[in-house]
Coordinates of C-alpha atoms and ligand atoms in Angstrom, one line a residue:
M1 CA 30.0 19.1 1.9
K2 CA 31.4 18.5 5.4
I3 CA 30.5 20.9 8.2
D4 CA 34.0 22.4 8.5
Q5 CA 34.0 23.3 4.8
F6 CA 31.0 25.7 5.1
P7 CA 31.7 29.4 5.7
E8 CA 32.3 30.0 9.4
K9 CA 29.4 32.4 9.6
I10 CA 26.9 29.7 8.5
R11 CA 28.2 26.7 10.6
P12 CA 26.4 27.5 13.8
Y13 CA 23.1 27.5 12.0
L14 CA 23.5 24.4 9.8
I15 CA 22.2 21.8 12.3
P16 CA 19.0 23.1 13.9
E17 CA 17.9 22.5 17.5
P18 CA 14.5 21.3 18.6
N19 CA 14.0 24.6 20.5
G20 CA 10.4 25.2 19.4
H21 CA 7.4 25.3 21.7
M22 CA 4.5 24.2 19.6
V23 CA 0.8 24.2 20.6
Y24 CA -2.4 23.4 18.8
V25 CA -4.5 26.6 18.3
C26 CA -8.2 26.3 17.6
L27 CA -9.2 28.4 14.5
N28 CA -12.6 29.2 16.0
C29 CA -12.3 29.8 19.7
E30 CA -8.5 30.3 19.7
A31 CA -8.0 28.0 22.7
E32 CA -4.5 26.4 22.9
F33 CA -3.7 22.8 23.6
P34 CA -0.4 21.0 24.3
I35 CA 1.0 18.7 21.6
D36 CA 1.8 15.8 23.8
K37 CA -1.3 14.1 22.4
L38 CA -2.6 13.9 18.9
L39 CA -5.6 16.2 18.5
Y40 CA -7.6 16.6 15.3
T41 CA -10.4 19.0 16.4
C42 CA -10.7 21.4 19.3
P43 CA -11.8 19.6 22.5
A44 CA -13.6 22.8 23.5
C45 CA -15.6 23.7 20.4
G46 CA -15.0 21.0 17.8
S47 CA -13.4 23.3 15.1
V48 CA -10.2 22.5 13.2
L49 CA -6.7 23.2 14.6
M50 CA -3.5 24.7 13.3
L51 CA 0.0 24.3 14.9
H52 CA 1.8 27.3 16.2
N53 CA 5.4 27.7 17.4
Q54 CA 5.2 30.0 20.4
N55 CA 8.9 30.2 20.8
S56 CA 9.4 32.6 17.9
G57 CA 12.5 34.2 19.5
P58 CA 15.1 32.0 17.7
I59 CA 13.4 32.6 14.4
E60 CA 13.2 36.4 14.9
A61 CA 16.9 36.5 15.9
I62 CA 17.8 35.7 12.4
N63 CA 17.1 38.1 9.6
G64 CA 15.7 37.3 6.1
P65 CA 18.9 37.5 4.2
L66 CA 20.6 35.2 6.7
W67 CA 17.8 32.7 6.5
R68 CA 18.1 32.6 2.8
E69 CA 21.8 31.8 3.1
I70 CA 21.1 29.1 5.7
F71 CA 18.7 27.3 3.4
D72 CA 20.9 27.7 0.4
Y73 CA 23.9 26.3 2.2
R74 CA 21.8 23.5 3.6
R75 CA 21.3 22.3 0.1
M76 CA 24.9 21.1 0.2
L77 CA 24.6 19.4 3.5
N78 CA 24.5 15.7 3.7
Q79 CA 22.4 15.1 6.8
N80 CA 19.7 12.6 6.3
A81 CA 17.1 14.4 8.5
L82 CA 17.5 17.7 6.6
K83 CA 17.5 16.3 3.0
G84 CA 13.8 16.6 2.5
I85 CA 11.1 19.0 3.7
F86 CA 13.0 19.5 7.0
R87 CA 15.6 21.6 5.3
Y88 CA 13.2 24.3 6.6
Y89 CA 13.2 22.7 10.1
E90 CA 12.8 25.9 12.1
F91 CA 9.6 26.8 10.1
M92 CA 8.2 23.3 10.1
A93 CA 8.2 21.4 13.4
P94 CA 11.2 22.4 15.5
V95 CA 10.1 20.0 18.3
I96 CA 10.9 16.7 16.5
P97 CA 14.4 15.4 17.4
L98 CA 16.4 15.1 14.2
D99 CA 16.9 11.3 14.7
H100 CA 13.1 10.8 14.7
I101 CA 12.6 12.5 11.3
L102 CA 11.6 10.2 8.5
Y103 CA 13.1 10.9 5.1
L104 CA 11.9 8.7 2.3
G105 CA 13.0 11.0 -0.6
E106 CA 10.1 13.5 -0.4
G107 CA 10.3 17.2 -1.3
H108 CA 12.6 19.3 -3.5
T109 CA 10.6 18.2 -6.5
P110 CA 11.7 19.6 -9.9
L111 CA 10.5 22.9 -11.2
V112 CA 10.1 22.4 -15.0
R113 CA 9.7 25.2 -17.4
A114 CA 7.0 24.7 -19.9
N115 CA 7.9 24.5 -23.6
P116 CA 7.0 27.3 -26.0
R117 CA 3.7 25.6 -27.1
M118 CA 2.5 25.4 -23.6
Q119 CA 3.5 28.9 -22.8
E120 CA 1.5 30.1 -25.8
R121 CA -1.5 28.0 -24.8
A122 CA -1.3 29.3 -21.2
G123 CA -1.0 32.9 -22.2
A124 CA 1.9 33.5 -19.8
E125 CA 5.2 32.0 -18.7
V126 CA 4.5 28.7 -16.9
Y127 CA 6.4 26.2 -14.8
F128 CA 5.2 22.9 -13.4
K129 CA 6.4 22.0 -9.9
V130 CA 6.3 18.2 -10.4
D131 CA 5.1 16.8 -7.1
G132 CA 4.3 13.6 -8.8
L133 CA 8.0 12.8 -8.3
N134 CA 7.6 12.3 -4.6
P135 CA 8.1 8.7 -3.3
S136 CA 4.4 7.6 -3.4
A137 CA 4.0 9.8 -6.5
S138 CA 1.9 12.7 -5.0
F139 CA 2.4 15.8 -2.9
K140 CA 0.7 13.9 0.0
D141 CA 4.2 12.6 1.0
R142 CA 5.1 16.1 2.2
G143 CA 2.5 16.1 4.9
M144 CA 2.9 12.4 5.7
A145 CA 6.7 12.9 6.3
C146 CA 5.9 15.5 8.9
A147 CA 3.0 13.7 10.5
L148 CA 4.7 10.3 10.8
S149 CA 7.9 12.0 12.1
Y150 CA 5.9 13.5 14.9
I151 CA 4.0 10.2 15.5
H152 CA 7.3 8.5 15.6
T153 CA 8.3 10.8 18.4
L154 CA 5.1 9.9 20.3
A155 CA 5.6 6.2 19.7
R156 CA 9.2 6.4 21.1
K157 CA 7.9 8.3 24.2
G158 CA 5.0 5.9 24.6
G159 CA 7.5 3.0 25.2
G160 CA 7.1 1.4 21.8
K161 CA 3.4 0.4 22.1
E162 CA 2.2 -0.1 18.5
I163 CA 0.1 2.8 17.2
L164 CA -2.6 2.2 14.6
A165 CA -2.7 5.0 12.0
I166 CA -5.8 5.3 10.0
C167 CA -7.1 7.5 7.2
A168 CA -9.8 7.9 4.6
S169 CA -8.7 8.8 1.2
T170 CA -9.4 9.6 -2.4
G171 CA -6.4 7.4 -3.1
D172 CA -3.2 9.3 -2.6
T173 CA -3.4 9.9 1.1
S174 CA -3.6 6.2 1.6
A175 CA -0.7 5.5 -0.6
A176 CA 1.4 8.0 1.3
A177 CA 0.2 7.0 4.8
A178 CA 0.8 3.3 4.1
L179 CA 4.3 4.0 2.7
Y180 CA 5.5 6.1 5.6
A181 CA 3.9 3.8 8.2
S182 CA 5.6 0.8 6.7
Y183 CA 9.0 2.4 7.3
L184 CA 8.1 2.4 11.0
Q185 CA 7.1 -1.3 10.9
G186 CA 6.7 -2.6 14.5
L187 CA 6.0 0.9 15.9
I188 CA 3.1 1.9 13.6
K189 CA 0.6 -0.2 11.7
S190 CA -1.7 1.4 9.1
A191 CA -5.2 0.9 7.9
V192 CA -6.8 2.9 5.1
L193 CA -10.4 3.4 4.1
L194 CA -11.2 3.9 0.4
P195 CA -14.5 4.6 -1.4
Q196 CA -15.2 1.4 -3.2
G197 CA -14.6 1.8 -7.0
K198 CA -13.6 5.4 -6.6
V199 CA -9.9 5.0 -6.8
T200 CA -7.8 3.8 -9.7
P201 CA -6.3 0.3 -9.6
Q202 CA -2.9 1.9 -9.3
Q203 CA -3.9 3.8 -6.2
L204 CA -5.5 0.7 -4.7
S205 CA -2.3 -1.3 -5.3
Q206 CA -0.1 1.2 -3.5
P207 CA -1.3 0.7 0.1
L208 CA -1.7 -3.1 -0.5
G209 CA 2.0 -3.2 -1.6
S210 CA 3.0 -1.3 1.5
G211 CA 1.3 -4.0 3.7
A212 CA -1.5 -1.8 5.0
V213 CA -5.0 -3.1 5.9
V214 CA -7.1 -1.8 3.0
L215 CA -10.8 -1.3 3.7
E216 CA -13.2 -0.5 0.8
I217 CA -16.3 1.3 1.8
P218 CA -19.4 1.7 -0.3
G219 CA -20.1 5.4 -0.7
V220 CA -18.0 8.4 -1.8
F221 CA -15.0 10.0 -0.1
D222 CA -17.2 12.3 2.1
D223 CA -18.8 9.1 3.6
C224 CA -15.4 7.5 4.3
M225 CA -14.3 10.7 6.0
K226 CA -17.4 10.5 8.4
V227 CA -16.6 6.8 9.2
V228 CA -13.0 7.6 10.0
E229 CA -13.9 10.6 12.1
A230 CA -16.3 8.4 14.1
L231 CA -13.5 5.9 14.6
A232 CA -11.0 8.5 15.8
E233 CA -13.6 9.9 18.2
N234 CA -14.4 6.5 19.8
Y235 CA -11.2 4.4 19.5
H236 CA -7.5 4.6 20.0
V237 CA -6.3 5.4 16.5
A238 CA -4.1 8.1 15.0
L239 CA -6.0 9.9 12.3
L240 CA -3.9 10.8 9.3
N241 CA -6.4 12.9 7.3
S242 CA -5.7 16.5 6.7
K243 CA -7.7 17.3 9.8
N244 CA -4.3 16.3 11.3
S245 CA -2.6 19.6 11.4
W246 CA 0.9 18.0 11.3
R247 CA 0.2 17.2 7.7
I248 CA -0.7 20.8 6.8
L249 CA 2.6 21.8 8.4
G250 CA 4.6 19.4 6.2
Q251 CA 2.8 20.5 3.1
E252 CA 3.9 24.1 3.7
S253 CA 7.3 22.9 2.4
F254 CA 5.8 23.3 -1.1
S255 CA 5.8 27.1 -0.6
F256 CA 9.3 27.2 1.0
E257 CA 10.7 25.3 -2.0
V258 CA 9.0 27.5 -4.6
A259 CA 10.4 30.5 -2.8
Q260 CA 13.9 29.0 -2.8
D261 CA 13.6 27.7 -6.4
F262 CA 13.0 31.4 -7.5
D263 CA 15.8 32.9 -5.4
Y264 CA 13.1 34.1 -3.0
E265 CA 11.4 36.4 -5.6
V266 CA 7.8 35.3 -5.8
G267 CA 5.9 38.6 -6.0
D268 CA 5.3 38.1 -9.8
K269 CA 4.3 34.4 -9.5
A270 CA 0.8 32.9 -9.5
I271 CA 0.8 29.6 -7.6
T272 CA -2.0 27.5 -9.1
L273 CA -3.3 24.3 -7.5
P274 CA -6.4 22.1 -7.4
I275 CA -8.6 22.2 -4.3
G276 CA -10.2 19.1 -2.9
N277 CA -10.3 18.8 0.9
A278 CA -8.5 22.2 0.8
G279 CA -5.5 21.1 3.0
N280 CA -3.0 21.9 0.3
I281 CA -4.2 25.4 -0.5
T282 CA -4.3 26.1 3.3
A283 CA -0.7 24.9 3.6
V284 CA 0.5 26.8 0.6
M285 CA -0.9 30.1 1.9
S286 CA 0.4 29.5 5.4
G287 CA 3.9 28.7 4.1
F288 CA 4.2 31.9 2.2
L289 CA 2.9 33.9 5.1
K290 CA 5.5 32.5 7.4
F291 CA 8.3 33.3 4.9
L292 CA 6.9 36.8 4.5
R293 CA 6.8 37.4 8.3
A294 CA 10.3 36.2 8.7
G295 CA 11.5 38.6 5.9
I296 CA 12.6 35.7 3.7
I297 CA 10.4 36.9 0.9
D298 CA 9.2 40.5 0.6
Q299 CA 6.1 39.9 -1.5
L300 CA 3.4 37.3 -1.5
P301 CA 2.6 35.4 -4.8
K302 CA -0.9 35.2 -6.1
I303 CA -2.7 32.0 -5.3
I304 CA -5.1 30.5 -7.8
G305 CA -7.3 27.7 -6.4
V306 CA -8.9 25.5 -9.1
Q307 CA -12.0 23.2 -8.8
S308 CA -13.9 21.0 -11.2
A309 CA -17.4 22.2 -12.0
H310 CA -18.4 18.7 -10.7
A311 CA -17.0 19.4 -7.2
D312 CA -16.8 23.1 -6.6
P313 CA -18.0 24.2 -3.1
V314 CA -15.1 26.5 -2.5
Y315 CA -15.6 28.2 -5.8
R316 CA -19.2 28.7 -5.1
Y317 CA -18.4 30.2 -1.7
Y318 CA -16.2 32.8 -3.2
L319 CA -18.6 33.7 -5.9
E320 CA -20.2 36.0 -3.4
Q321 CA -18.1 39.1 -3.5
D322 CA -19.2 40.6 -0.2
P323 CA -17.4 38.7 2.6
E324 CA -20.2 39.5 5.1
K325 CA -22.8 37.7 2.9
R326 CA -20.7 34.6 2.2
H327 CA -22.1 31.3 3.4
F328 CA -20.5 27.9 3.1
E329 CA -22.8 25.2 1.7
P330 CA -21.5 21.6 1.2
I331 CA -22.5 20.2 -2.2
M332 CA -23.2 16.8 -3.7
V333 CA -20.3 15.9 -6.0
K334 CA -20.7 14.5 -9.5
P335 CA -18.2 12.0 -11.0
S336 CA -15.0 13.8 -11.7
V337 CA -11.8 12.9 -13.6
A338 CA -10.0 15.0 -10.9
Q339 CA -11.0 12.2 -8.5
A340 CA -8.5 13.1 -5.9
A341 CA -10.2 16.5 -5.5
M342 CA -13.8 15.2 -5.8
I343 CA -15.0 16.5 -2.4
G344 CA -18.2 18.3 -1.6
N345 CA -17.5 19.2 2.0
P346 CA -13.8 20.0 2.5
V347 CA -12.6 19.6 6.1
S348 CA -10.2 22.5 5.8
M349 CA -12.8 25.0 4.7
P350 CA -12.6 26.9 8.0
R351 CA -8.8 27.1 7.5
V352 CA -9.2 28.4 4.0
I353 CA -11.6 31.1 5.1
K354 CA -9.2 32.3 7.8
L355 CA -6.1 32.1 5.7
V356 CA -7.5 33.8 2.6
E357 CA -8.5 36.7 4.9
A358 CA -5.0 36.8 6.5
Y359 CA -3.3 36.4 3.1
N360 CA -5.1 39.2 1.4
Q361 CA -4.7 41.4 4.4
A362 CA -0.9 40.8 4.5
A363 CA -0.7 41.5 0.8
G364 CA -2.8 44.7 1.0
G365 CA -5.3 43.5 -1.6
Q366 CA -6.8 40.5 -3.2
R367 CA -4.1 37.9 -4.0
V368 CA -6.2 34.7 -3.7
F369 CA -8.6 33.7 -6.5
V370 CA -10.7 30.6 -7.0
V371 CA -11.8 29.4 -10.5
H372 CA -13.7 26.4 -11.8
V373 CA -13.2 24.4 -15.0
S374 CA -15.1 21.8 -16.8
E375 CA -14.3 18.1 -16.9
Q376 CA -13.6 18.5 -20.6
E377 CA -11.1 21.3 -20.0
I378 CA -9.3 19.2 -17.3
M379 CA -8.9 16.3 -19.6
D380 CA -7.9 18.3 -22.7
A381 CA -5.3 20.1 -20.6
M382 CA -3.9 16.9 -19.1
I383 CA -3.5 15.2 -22.4
F384 CA -2.1 18.4 -24.0
V385 CA 0.5 19.1 -21.3
N386 CA 1.7 15.4 -21.3
Q387 CA 2.1 15.6 -25.1
N388 CA 4.5 18.5 -24.3
G389 CA 6.9 16.9 -22.0
N390 CA 5.1 16.6 -18.7
I391 CA 3.8 13.8 -16.4
A392 CA 0.7 15.5 -15.0
C393 CA -2.2 13.6 -13.5
T394 CA -5.8 14.8 -14.0
Q395 CA -5.4 17.3 -11.1
G396 CA -2.2 18.6 -12.8
G397 CA -4.3 19.1 -15.9
E398 CA -6.8 20.9 -13.7
S399 CA -4.0 23.3 -12.6
F400 CA -3.2 24.1 -16.2
A401 CA -6.8 24.6 -17.2
G402 CA -7.4 26.7 -14.1
F403 CA -4.3 28.9 -14.9
Q404 CA -5.6 29.5 -18.5
Q405 CA -8.9 30.5 -17.0
A406 CA -7.2 32.9 -14.5
V407 CA -5.3 34.5 -17.3
N408 CA -8.5 34.8 -19.4
N409 CA -10.3 36.3 -16.4
G410 CA -7.6 38.9 -15.9
Y411 CA -6.7 37.5 -12.4
V412 CA -3.2 36.9 -13.7
G413 CA -1.4 39.2 -16.1
T414 CA 0.4 38.0 -19.1
D415 CA 3.6 39.4 -17.6
E416 CA 3.2 37.2 -14.5
I417 CA 4.6 33.7 -14.1
G418 CA 2.5 30.6 -13.4
V419 CA 3.8 28.0 -11.0
L420 CA 1.4 25.1 -11.4
D421 CA 1.2 22.3 -8.9
S422 CA 1.4 19.0 -10.7
T423 CA 0.1 17.2 -7.7
A424 CA 0.5 13.5 -8.7
H425 CA 2.2 11.3 -11.3
V426 CA 0.2 10.6 -14.5
L427 CA 0.6 6.8 -13.9
K428 CA -1.7 6.9 -10.9
F429 CA -4.5 8.2 -13.1
A430 CA -3.7 6.2 -16.2
P431 CA -7.2 4.9 -16.6
F432 CA -8.6 8.4 -17.2
Q433 CA -5.9 9.1 -19.7
D434 CA -6.7 5.8 -21.5
M435 CA -10.4 6.4 -21.5
Y436 CA -9.7 9.7 -23.2
L437 CA -7.2 8.5 -25.7
T438 CA -9.4 5.6 -26.8
D439 CA -12.7 7.4 -26.6
R440 CA -14.3 5.3 -23.9
F441 CA -15.5 7.8 -21.4
D442 CA -18.6 7.1 -19.4
P443 CA -21.2 9.8 -20.4
Q444 CA -21.5 11.0 -16.7
F445 CA -18.1 12.6 -17.0
D446 CA -19.2 14.9 -20.0
V447 CA -15.8 14.3 -21.7
V448 CA -15.5 14.0 -25.5
P449 CA -11.9 13.5 -26.6
K450 CA -10.5 15.9 -29.2
P451 CA -9.9 13.9 -32.3
E452 CA -6.3 15.2 -32.7
L453 CA -5.4 14.1 -29.2
K454 CA -6.7 10.5 -29.5
N455 CA -4.1 7.7 -29.4
A456 CA -4.2 3.9 -29.3
P457 CA -1.7 1.1 -30.0
L458 CA -1.6 -0.3 -33.6
L459 CA -1.2 -4.0 -33.9
V460 CA 1.2 -4.8 -36.7
K461 CA 0.2 -8.0 -38.5
P462 CA 1.2 -7.9 -42.2
P463 CA -1.4 -9.9 -44.1
R464 CA 1.2 -12.0 -46.0
L465 CA 3.1 -13.1 -42.9
K466 CA 2.1 -16.6 -41.9
T467 CA 4.6 -17.6 -39.2
Y468 CA 5.2 -15.5 -36.0
P469 CA 7.7 -16.2 -33.2
Q470 CA 6.2 -17.3 -29.9
A471 CA 7.5 -17.5 -26.4
G472 CA 9.9 -20.5 -26.3
K473 CA 9.6 -20.9 -30.1
P474 CA 11.9 -18.4 -31.8
L475 CA 12.0 -18.2 -35.6
S476 CA 15.2 -18.9 -37.5
G477 CA 16.6 -19.1 -41.0
T478 CA 14.2 -18.1 -43.9
D479 CA 11.3 -17.8 -41.5
M480 CA 13.1 -15.2 -39.5
N481 CA 14.2 -13.3 -42.7
G482 CA 10.6 -13.4 -44.0
Y483 CA 9.3 -12.1 -40.6
L484 CA 11.9 -9.2 -40.6
D485 CA 11.1 -8.3 -44.3
E486 CA 7.3 -8.2 -43.8
M487 CA 7.5 -6.4 -40.5
T488 CA 9.9 -3.7 -41.5
S489 CA 8.1 -2.9 -44.8
E490 CA 4.7 -2.8 -42.9
I491 CA 6.1 -0.5 -40.2
A492 CA 7.9 1.7 -42.8
N493 CA 4.6 2.0 -44.6
I494 CA 2.7 3.0 -41.4
L495 CA 5.4 5.6 -40.5
K496 CA 5.8 6.7 -44.1
L497 CA 9.5 6.2 -43.9
K498 CA 11.7 7.0 -46.9
K499 CA 14.0 4.2 -48.0
K500 CA 17.8 4.9 -47.8
S501 CA 19.5 4.8 -51.2
P502 CA 21.8 1.7 -51.6
Ligands
PLP1 C1 -5.2 15.2 -2.4 C2 -5.0 15.6 -3.7 C3 -5.5 16.8 -4.2 C4 -6.4 17.7 -3.4 O1 -5.7 18.3 -2.3 P1 -6.4 18.9 -1.0 O2 -5.4 19.1 0.0 O3 -7.3 17.7 -0.6 O4 -7.2 20.1 -1.4 C5 -5.2 17.2 -5.5 N1 -4.5 16.4 -6.3 C6 -4.0 15.2 -5.9 C7 -3.2 14.4 -6.8 C8 -4.3 14.8 -4.6 O5 -3.8 13.6 -4.2
ZN2 ZN1 -12.2 25.7 19.7

């Protein structure tokens, strides 16, 4: 719709202004730092940072109902910069000029209602928010769109000197970083560090296809992370890991979208998501808090964080009920099918601790819960949901298994509604699916496929058929007729088809 076709009342608000004043704020010592440079950790105390907009005047000048109208009308607006996560520009990064915003199709992923079989299995009404339908097929694109838009601004200011963007990854961050950096070819070059043998071939092919320098490092993700941090400390590189608070900011769009998807009624929802490096759960809590404070929503949803029993440091931390006695202890991870969340020392843990506290306080009671599930439960859930109309990866399966657990534990009532983060596309994690379906799991995963869920291709070779067509050598005449006869009767036999009466 063209601007002059919108109601007059909305027109002044449709195209936002970069009128924010953003600063980095240290989560530990609360020192503030300007955003003219990329910072990852507090120069004063070394803790992690969050981004704050100190010019809250323009946001407060608009009430909740008007904000809702603005976002709802912006859905109909054809402005490239505002088509993705920046529909919520004022709550995201209102310092990036609109013409520096990268939009590669991220955000506004579908909310898909589960079929009756899944609802029954889950024990409550359930939706998947299908973040696997982002451009690089995971939710990481949300954060990357924001971080690269900001770095784009820096690069333009810096007179076009090429910036090297670097990240360590369990696979999906690299794919997203390489994709967004490749759009800014000439201004930004990207390099990614992956734990050797710990990402799927599909995930490895993504940054290669985007033209990034791909470095495989012996070790697990936590080791890659240490190498990348040492690089960022000593060399001129832009770090794209979730220590980078611009990424957290972009990932808040998930919450804004869920709010809008449900007409801003989220008090009866339980947002369920896997926890790895804990950036996503941080962003999701932060996003809902912002909308609550602006009066856009009037209740906070529950948050259910899910971890695999093979990588569950956050779960263990919250096992202790007394906040005074809680103590964070990094753990050694064991191989997990939820490989993108296989992290023993999440960099965003300090953010989680702060935000869980703020979240529960704002809600006036406990609204954040962390559960853990077995590898077996994750795989059973993934295969089950995908046999019921979904495209969930192993971590999406983890969301479903975690939600079932939360219902069983009584964290979520059967009258509440699950909104499950399907964090990546099944195709990225196809090797795990295939190991399950064909019963070839390495024993270290502790996964035994359910017989009724197994699946493998059947080769159709009727015993009486002697001549097959080959590439460049098609059959014809009686050979072709014989081939068709034998094949159809064999397939009809396998599928137990009934013959039509003549
Ligand atoms: C990164 C990732 C996660 C974990 O998210 P964190 O922000 O690291 O907690 C989960 N699922 C998928 C598919 C991912 O790529
Ligand atoms: Zn500090």
